[in-house]
mmCIF file with all atom_site columns, C-alpha atoms and ligand atoms in Angstrom:
data_model
loop_
_atom_site.group_PDB
_atom_site.id
_atom_site.type_symbol
_atom_site.label_atom_id
_atom_site.label_alt_id
_atom_site.label_comp_id
_atom_site.label_asym_id
_atom_site.label_entity_id
_atom_site.label_seq_id
_atom_site.pdbx_PDB_ins_code
_atom_site.Cartn_x
_atom_site.Cartn_y
_atom_site.Cartn_z
_atom_site.occupancy
_atom_site.B_iso_or_equiv
_atom_site.pdbx_formal_charge
_atom_site.auth_seq_id
_atom_site.auth_comp_id
_atom_site.auth_asym_id
_atom_site.auth_atom_id
_atom_site.pdbx_PDB_model_num
ATOM   1   C CA . MET A 1 1   ? 2.606   -14.224 -1.094  1.00 93.00 ? 1   MET A CA 1
ATOM   2   C CA . LYS A 1 2   ? 5.036   -11.567 -1.768  1.00 98.00 ? 2   LYS A CA 1
ATOM   3   C CA . ILE A 1 3   ? 4.240   -7.911  -1.318  1.00 98.00 ? 3   ILE A CA 1
ATOM   4   C CA . ALA A 1 4   ? 6.606   -3.876  -1.986  1.00 98.00 ? 4   ALA A CA 1
ATOM   5   C CA . MET A 1 5   ? 7.053   -2.122  -0.077  1.00 99.00 ? 5   MET A CA 1
ATOM   6   C CA . GLY A 1 6   ? 8.623   2.196   -0.108  1.00 99.00 ? 6   GLY A CA 1
ATOM   7   C CA . CYS A 1 7   ? 8.366   5.374   1.698   1.00 99.00 ? 7   CYS A CA 1
ATOM   8   C CA . ASP A 1 8   ? 10.106  8.369   2.605   1.00 98.00 ? 8   ASP A CA 1
ATOM   9   C CA . HIS A 1 9   ? 12.433  9.583   5.854   1.00 98.00 ? 9   HIS A CA 1
ATOM   10  C CA . GLY A 1 10  ? 8.903   10.328  7.275   1.00 98.00 ? 10  GLY A CA 1
ATOM   11  C CA . GLY A 1 11  ? 7.084   6.372   7.280   1.00 98.00 ? 11  GLY A CA 1
ATOM   12  C CA . ILE A 1 12  ? 10.713  4.571   7.493   1.00 98.00 ? 12  ILE A CA 1
ATOM   13  C CA . HIS A 1 13  ? 10.640  3.602   10.757  1.00 98.00 ? 13  HIS A CA 1
ATOM   14  C CA . LEU A 1 14  ? 6.923   2.014   10.546  1.00 98.00 ? 14  LEU A CA 1
ATOM   15  C CA . LYS A 1 15  ? 7.709   -0.141  7.272   1.00 98.00 ? 15  LYS A CA 1
ATOM   16  C CA . GLU A 1 16  ? 10.917  -0.959  8.642   1.00 98.00 ? 16  GLU A CA 1
ATOM   17  C CA . HIS A 1 17  ? 7.917   -2.384  11.394  1.00 98.00 ? 17  HIS A CA 1
ATOM   18  C CA . ILE A 1 18  ? 6.273   -3.586  9.112   1.00 98.00 ? 18  ILE A CA 1
ATOM   19  C CA . LYS A 1 19  ? 8.588   -5.647  7.168   1.00 98.00 ? 19  LYS A CA 1
ATOM   20  C CA . LYS A 1 20  ? 9.810   -7.743  10.015  1.00 98.00 ? 20  LYS A CA 1
ATOM   21  C CA . TYR A 1 21  ? 6.028   -8.292  10.748  1.00 98.00 ? 21  TYR A CA 1
ATOM   22  C CA . LEU A 1 22  ? 5.299   -10.000 7.098   1.00 98.00 ? 22  LEU A CA 1
ATOM   23  C CA . ILE A 1 23  ? 8.409   -11.933 7.221   1.00 98.00 ? 23  ILE A CA 1
ATOM   24  C CA . GLY A 1 24  ? 8.069   -12.826 10.767  1.00 98.00 ? 24  GLY A CA 1
ATOM   25  C CA . LYS A 1 25  ? 4.423   -14.318 8.973   1.00 97.00 ? 25  LYS A CA 1
ATOM   26  C CA . GLY A 1 26  ? 6.049   -15.963 5.851   1.00 97.00 ? 26  GLY A CA 1
ATOM   27  C CA . ILE A 1 27  ? 5.884   -13.615 3.025   1.00 98.00 ? 27  ILE A CA 1
ATOM   28  C CA . GLU A 1 28  ? 8.739   -12.096 0.753   1.00 98.00 ? 28  GLU A CA 1
ATOM   29  C CA . ILE A 1 29  ? 8.826   -8.723  1.326   1.00 98.00 ? 29  ILE A CA 1
ATOM   30  C CA . VAL A 1 30  ? 10.950  -6.381  -1.967  1.00 98.00 ? 30  VAL A CA 1
ATOM   31  C CA . ASP A 1 31  ? 11.315  -3.451  -0.297  1.00 98.00 ? 31  ASP A CA 1
ATOM   32  C CA . HIS A 1 32  ? 12.338  -0.814  -2.298  1.00 98.00 ? 32  HIS A CA 1
ATOM   33  C CA . GLY A 1 33  ? 13.669  1.557   -0.441  1.00 98.00 ? 33  GLY A CA 1
ATOM   34  C CA . THR A 1 34  ? 13.887  4.719   1.474   1.00 98.00 ? 34  THR A CA 1
ATOM   35  C CA . TYR A 1 35  ? 16.363  3.147   3.748   1.00 98.00 ? 35  TYR A CA 1
ATOM   36  C CA . THR A 1 36  ? 17.943  6.029   6.134   1.00 97.00 ? 36  THR A CA 1
ATOM   37  C CA . GLU A 1 37  ? 16.026  8.353   7.790   1.00 98.00 ? 37  GLU A CA 1
ATOM   38  C CA . ASP A 1 38  ? 17.675  11.129  5.339   1.00 98.00 ? 38  ASP A CA 1
ATOM   39  C CA . SER A 1 39  ? 14.967  13.569  3.617   1.00 98.00 ? 39  SER A CA 1
ATOM   40  C CA . CYS A 1 40  ? 13.504  12.489  0.409   1.00 98.00 ? 40  CYS A CA 1
ATOM   41  C CA . ASP A 1 41  ? 10.734  12.242  -1.780  1.00 98.00 ? 41  ASP A CA 1
ATOM   42  C CA . TYR A 1 42  ? 7.714   10.539  -1.362  1.00 98.00 ? 42  TYR A CA 1
ATOM   43  C CA . PRO A 1 43  ? 6.992   10.412  -4.581  1.00 98.00 ? 43  PRO A CA 1
ATOM   44  C CA . ASP A 1 44  ? 10.071  8.514   -6.022  1.00 98.00 ? 44  ASP A CA 1
ATOM   45  C CA . TYR A 1 45  ? 9.156   5.893   -4.072  1.00 98.00 ? 45  TYR A CA 1
ATOM   46  C CA . ALA A 1 46  ? 5.850   5.506   -5.099  1.00 99.00 ? 46  ALA A CA 1
ATOM   47  C CA . ALA A 1 47  ? 6.284   5.303   -8.526  1.00 98.00 ? 47  ALA A CA 1
ATOM   48  C CA . LYS A 1 48  ? 9.338   2.353   -7.990  1.00 98.00 ? 48  LYS A CA 1
ATOM   49  C CA . VAL A 1 49  ? 6.584   0.189   -6.417  1.00 98.00 ? 49  VAL A CA 1
ATOM   50  C CA . CYS A 1 50  ? 3.802   1.447   -8.587  1.00 98.00 ? 50  CYS A CA 1
ATOM   51  C CA . LYS A 1 51  ? 7.057   0.112   -11.272 1.00 98.00 ? 51  LYS A CA 1
ATOM   52  C CA . ASP A 1 52  ? 6.899   -2.414  -10.276 1.00 98.00 ? 52  ASP A CA 1
ATOM   53  C CA . ILE A 1 53  ? 3.715   -3.974  -9.126  1.00 98.00 ? 53  ILE A CA 1
ATOM   54  C CA . THR A 1 54  ? 1.982   -2.714  -12.839 1.00 98.00 ? 54  THR A CA 1
ATOM   55  C CA . SER A 1 55  ? 5.452   -4.766  -14.513 1.00 98.00 ? 55  SER A CA 1
ATOM   56  C CA . GLY A 1 56  ? 5.653   -7.318  -12.626 1.00 97.00 ? 56  GLY A CA 1
ATOM   57  C CA . ALA A 1 57  ? 9.009   -6.694  -11.879 1.00 98.00 ? 57  ALA A CA 1
ATOM   58  C CA . SER A 1 58  ? 9.774   -8.356  -9.448  1.00 98.00 ? 58  SER A CA 1
ATOM   59  C CA . GLY A 1 59  ? 6.456   -11.034 -8.702  1.00 98.00 ? 59  GLY A CA 1
ATOM   60  C CA . ALA A 1 60  ? 5.018   -8.474  -6.175  1.00 98.00 ? 60  ALA A CA 1
ATOM   61  C CA . ASP A 1 61  ? 1.251   -9.158  -5.550  1.00 90.00 ? 61  ASP A CA 1
ATOM   62  C CA . ARG A 1 62  ? 0.714   -5.868  -3.756  1.00 98.00 ? 62  ARG A CA 1
ATOM   63  C CA . GLY A 1 63  ? 1.943   -3.283  -2.181  1.00 98.00 ? 63  GLY A CA 1
ATOM   64  C CA . ILE A 1 64  ? 2.228   -1.157  0.490   1.00 99.00 ? 64  ILE A CA 1
ATOM   65  C CA . LEU A 1 65  ? 3.130   2.358   1.134   1.00 99.00 ? 65  LEU A CA 1
ATOM   66  C CA . ILE A 1 66  ? 3.931   4.645   3.438   1.00 99.00 ? 66  ILE A CA 1
ATOM   67  C CA . CYS A 1 67  ? 4.616   8.637   4.427   1.00 98.00 ? 67  CYS A CA 1
ATOM   68  C CA . GLY A 1 68  ? 4.242   10.570  7.455   1.00 98.00 ? 68  GLY A CA 1
ATOM   69  C CA . THR A 1 69  ? 0.139   10.154  7.062   1.00 98.00 ? 69  THR A CA 1
ATOM   70  C CA . GLY A 1 70  ? 0.049   8.101   4.056   1.00 98.00 ? 70  GLY A CA 1
ATOM   71  C CA . ILE A 1 71  ? -1.397  10.839  2.101   1.00 99.00 ? 71  ILE A CA 1
ATOM   72  C CA . GLY A 1 72  ? 1.377   12.241  -0.079  1.00 98.00 ? 72  GLY A CA 1
ATOM   73  C CA . ILE A 1 73  ? 2.613   8.864   -1.361  1.00 99.00 ? 73  ILE A CA 1
ATOM   74  C CA . SER A 1 74  ? -1.778  8.279   -2.437  1.00 99.00 ? 74  SER A CA 1
ATOM   75  C CA . ILE A 1 75  ? -1.929  10.909  -4.396  1.00 98.00 ? 75  ILE A CA 1
ATOM   76  C CA . ALA A 1 76  ? 1.790   10.160  -6.072  1.00 98.00 ? 76  ALA A CA 1
ATOM   77  C CA . ALA A 1 77  ? 0.775   6.703   -6.881  1.00 98.00 ? 77  ALA A CA 1
ATOM   78  C CA . ASN A 1 78  ? -3.149  6.164   -7.679  1.00 98.00 ? 78  ASN A CA 1
ATOM   79  C CA . LYS A 1 79  ? -1.119  8.830   -10.736 1.00 98.00 ? 79  LYS A CA 1
ATOM   80  C CA . CYS A 1 80  ? 0.042   5.246   -11.518 1.00 98.00 ? 80  CYS A CA 1
ATOM   81  C CA . LYS A 1 81  ? -2.156  3.451   -14.530 1.00 97.00 ? 81  LYS A CA 1
ATOM   82  C CA . GLY A 1 82  ? -3.883  -0.146  -13.192 1.00 97.00 ? 82  GLY A CA 1
ATOM   83  C CA . ILE A 1 83  ? -3.409  1.342   -9.253  1.00 98.00 ? 83  ILE A CA 1
ATOM   84  C CA . ARG A 1 84  ? -5.668  1.403   -6.520  1.00 98.00 ? 84  ARG A CA 1
ATOM   85  C CA . CYS A 1 85  ? -3.744  2.191   -3.721  1.00 98.00 ? 85  CYS A CA 1
ATOM   86  C CA . ALA A 1 86  ? -6.321  3.379   -0.314  1.00 99.00 ? 86  ALA A CA 1
ATOM   87  C CA . LEU A 1 87  ? -5.521  5.006   2.341   1.00 99.00 ? 87  LEU A CA 1
ATOM   88  C CA . VAL A 1 88  ? -6.407  3.560   5.214   1.00 99.00 ? 88  VAL A CA 1
ATOM   89  C CA . HIS A 1 89  ? -6.407  4.043   9.497   1.00 98.00 ? 89  HIS A CA 1
ATOM   90  C CA . ASP A 1 90  ? -8.335  2.005   10.504  1.00 98.00 ? 90  ASP A CA 1
ATOM   91  C CA . VAL A 1 91  ? -9.597  -1.528  9.975   1.00 98.00 ? 91  VAL A CA 1
ATOM   92  C CA . PHE A 1 92  ? -12.925 -1.705  8.542   1.00 98.00 ? 92  PHE A CA 1
ATOM   93  C CA . SER A 1 93  ? -11.507 0.538   5.274   1.00 99.00 ? 93  SER A CA 1
ATOM   94  C CA . ALA A 1 94  ? -8.397  -2.238  4.912   1.00 99.00 ? 94  ALA A CA 1
ATOM   95  C CA . LYS A 1 95  ? -11.999 -4.883  4.257   1.00 98.00 ? 95  LYS A CA 1
ATOM   96  C CA . ALA A 1 96  ? -13.579 -2.902  2.508   1.00 98.00 ? 96  ALA A CA 1
ATOM   97  C CA . THR A 1 97  ? -11.077 -1.437  0.163   1.00 98.00 ? 97  THR A CA 1
ATOM   98  C CA . ARG A 1 98  ? -10.157 -4.780  -0.872  1.00 98.00 ? 98  ARG A CA 1
ATOM   99  C CA . ALA A 1 99  ? -14.029 -6.455  -0.681  1.00 98.00 ? 99  ALA A CA 1
ATOM   100 C CA . HIS A 1 100 ? -14.997 -3.355  -3.290  1.00 98.00 ? 100 HIS A CA 1
ATOM   101 C CA . ASN A 1 101 ? -11.989 -1.210  -4.556  1.00 98.00 ? 101 ASN A CA 1
ATOM   102 C CA . ASP A 1 102 ? -9.468  -4.299  -4.932  1.00 98.00 ? 102 ASP A CA 1
ATOM   103 C CA . SER A 1 103 ? -7.092  -2.007  -4.264  1.00 98.00 ? 103 SER A CA 1
ATOM   104 C CA . ASN A 1 104 ? -3.401  -2.759  -4.609  1.00 98.00 ? 104 ASN A CA 1
ATOM   105 C CA . ILE A 1 105 ? -1.713  -1.031  -2.937  1.00 99.00 ? 105 ILE A CA 1
ATOM   106 C CA . LEU A 1 106 ? -2.237  -0.350  0.398   1.00 99.00 ? 106 LEU A CA 1
ATOM   107 C CA . ALA A 1 107 ? -0.735  3.523   2.613   1.00 99.00 ? 107 ALA A CA 1
ATOM   108 C CA . MET A 1 108 ? -0.885  4.659   5.053   1.00 99.00 ? 108 MET A CA 1
ATOM   109 C CA . GLY A 1 109 ? 0.667   7.431   7.750   1.00 98.00 ? 109 GLY A CA 1
ATOM   110 C CA . GLU A 1 110 ? 3.487   7.083   11.243  1.00 98.00 ? 110 GLU A CA 1
ATOM   111 C CA . ARG A 1 111 ? 2.597   9.625   12.146  1.00 98.00 ? 111 ARG A CA 1
ATOM   112 C CA . VAL A 1 112 ? -0.717  8.788   12.194  1.00 98.00 ? 112 VAL A CA 1
ATOM   113 C CA . ILE A 1 113 ? -1.531  5.372   13.634  1.00 98.00 ? 113 ILE A CA 1
ATOM   114 C CA . GLY A 1 114 ? 0.818   2.513   15.715  1.00 98.00 ? 114 GLY A CA 1
ATOM   115 C CA . VAL A 1 115 ? 2.746   -0.003  14.972  1.00 98.00 ? 115 VAL A CA 1
ATOM   116 C CA . GLY A 1 116 ? -0.276  -2.432  16.039  1.00 98.00 ? 116 GLY A CA 1
ATOM   117 C CA . LEU A 1 117 ? -3.355  -0.661  14.434  1.00 98.00 ? 117 LEU A CA 1
ATOM   118 C CA . ALA A 1 118 ? -0.626  -1.196  11.429  1.00 98.00 ? 118 ALA A CA 1
ATOM   119 C CA . ARG A 1 119 ? -0.353  -4.576  11.854  1.00 98.00 ? 119 ARG A CA 1
ATOM   120 C CA . GLU A 1 120 ? -4.061  -5.345  12.472  1.00 98.00 ? 120 GLU A CA 1
ATOM   121 C CA . ILE A 1 121 ? -4.676  -3.413  8.873   1.00 99.00 ? 121 ILE A CA 1
ATOM   122 C CA . VAL A 1 122 ? -1.789  -5.434  6.985   1.00 98.00 ? 122 VAL A CA 1
ATOM   123 C CA . THR A 1 123 ? -2.895  -8.306  8.393   1.00 98.00 ? 123 THR A CA 1
ATOM   124 C CA . THR A 1 124 ? -7.142  -7.689  7.507   1.00 98.00 ? 124 THR A CA 1
ATOM   125 C CA . TRP A 1 125 ? -5.823  -5.922  4.127   1.00 98.00 ? 125 TRP A CA 1
ATOM   126 C CA . LEU A 1 126 ? -3.868  -9.161  3.155   1.00 98.00 ? 126 LEU A CA 1
ATOM   127 C CA . ASN A 1 127 ? -6.453  -11.415 3.994   1.00 98.00 ? 127 ASN A CA 1
ATOM   128 C CA . THR A 1 128 ? -9.771  -9.487  2.247   1.00 98.00 ? 128 THR A CA 1
ATOM   129 C CA . GLU A 1 129 ? -11.003 -10.556 -0.717  1.00 98.00 ? 129 GLU A CA 1
ATOM   130 C CA . PHE A 1 130 ? -12.605 -8.939  -3.590  1.00 98.00 ? 130 PHE A CA 1
ATOM   131 C CA . GLU A 1 131 ? -16.171 -9.033  -4.387  1.00 97.00 ? 131 GLU A CA 1
ATOM   132 C CA . GLY A 1 132 ? -16.127 -8.522  -7.784  1.00 96.00 ? 132 GLY A CA 1
ATOM   133 C CA . GLY A 1 133 ? -19.608 -8.071  -8.944  1.00 96.00 ? 133 GLY A CA 1
ATOM   134 C CA . ARG A 1 134 ? -21.404 -5.030  -8.970  1.00 96.00 ? 134 ARG A CA 1
ATOM   135 C CA . HIS A 1 135 ? -17.703 -3.020  -7.234  1.00 97.00 ? 135 HIS A CA 1
ATOM   136 C CA . ALA A 1 136 ? -15.963 -4.689  -10.456 1.00 98.00 ? 136 ALA A CA 1
ATOM   137 C CA . ALA A 1 137 ? -18.082 -2.808  -13.328 1.00 97.00 ? 137 ALA A CA 1
ATOM   138 C CA . ARG A 1 138 ? -17.299 0.763   -10.619 1.00 97.00 ? 138 ARG A CA 1
ATOM   139 C CA . ILE A 1 139 ? -13.732 -0.081  -11.494 1.00 97.00 ? 139 ILE A CA 1
ATOM   140 C CA . GLN A 1 140 ? -14.084 -0.377  -14.491 1.00 97.00 ? 140 GLN A CA 1
ATOM   141 C CA . LYS A 1 141 ? -15.546 3.194   -14.377 1.00 97.00 ? 141 LYS A CA 1
ATOM   142 C CA . ILE A 1 142 ? -12.740 3.444   -12.514 1.00 97.00 ? 142 ILE A CA 1
ATOM   143 C CA . ALA A 1 143 ? -10.011 2.176   -15.415 1.00 97.00 ? 143 ALA A CA 1
ATOM   144 C CA . ASP A 1 144 ? -12.425 4.294   -17.982 1.00 97.00 ? 144 ASP A CA 1
ATOM   145 C CA . ILE A 1 145 ? -11.345 7.106   -16.496 1.00 96.00 ? 145 ILE A CA 1
ATOM   146 C CA . GLU A 1 146 ? -6.999  6.756   -17.081 1.00 94.00 ? 146 GLU A CA 1
ATOM   147 C CA . GLU A 1 147 ? -7.671  6.169   -20.772 1.00 94.00 ? 147 GLU A CA 1
HETATM 148 C C1 . RB5 B 2 .   ? 7.279   14.290  5.137   1.00 80.72 ? 1   RB5 B C1 1
HETATM 149 O O1 . RB5 B 2 .   ? 8.322   15.250  5.465   1.00 80.72 ? 1   RB5 B O1 1
HETATM 150 C C2 . RB5 B 2 .   ? 6.316   14.444  4.151   1.00 80.72 ? 1   RB5 B C2 1
HETATM 151 O O2 . RB5 B 2 .   ? 5.550   15.474  4.450   1.00 80.72 ? 1   RB5 B O2 1
HETATM 152 C C3 . RB5 B 2 .   ? 5.425   13.281  4.286   1.00 80.72 ? 1   RB5 B C3 1
HETATM 153 O O3 . RB5 B 2 .   ? 6.326   12.331  4.612   1.00 80.72 ? 1   RB5 B O3 1
HETATM 154 C C4 . RB5 B 2 .   ? 4.319   13.258  3.580   1.00 80.72 ? 1   RB5 B C4 1
HETATM 155 O O4 . RB5 B 2 .   ? 3.724   12.634  5.508   1.00 80.72 ? 1   RB5 B O4 1
HETATM 156 C C5 . RB5 B 2 .   ? 3.302   13.346  2.776   1.00 80.72 ? 1   RB5 B C5 1
HETATM 157 O O5 . RB5 B 2 .   ? 1.920   14.121  2.526   1.00 80.72 ? 1   RB5 B O5 1
#
């Protein structure tokens, strides 16, 4: 499995933590930055990760985006065609958004949750399969809105 990651300065510490955690689990990471604590604009990093996933450029299956709240970076990601980005701060939603929404990007806020919960969320989100069926028809309706 290969995961594309991105963050702004508000998410840099959690991004680095989750990156190391996933590498330790044998997951390949494509890190689109940011790489420092210098102030930057979260839409730039949302765009990099979304473009990677929708183009298939790096072969990343899914993405993880982090900013201070997770809100701005998830709003930006959901402007990209083909992206279903879920802002998640609890384990129940991490499971549900994979099973029901087939979310292809997970967003979190570094200023909202601790690293322990973030790790649980990421693990659950990565290990939950889409259920398809009636949920596939609803996702098609989301795609229709994009057109
Ligand atoms: C940056 O200060 C902060 O606004 C950003 O990380 C994010 O929380 C925006 O939604």
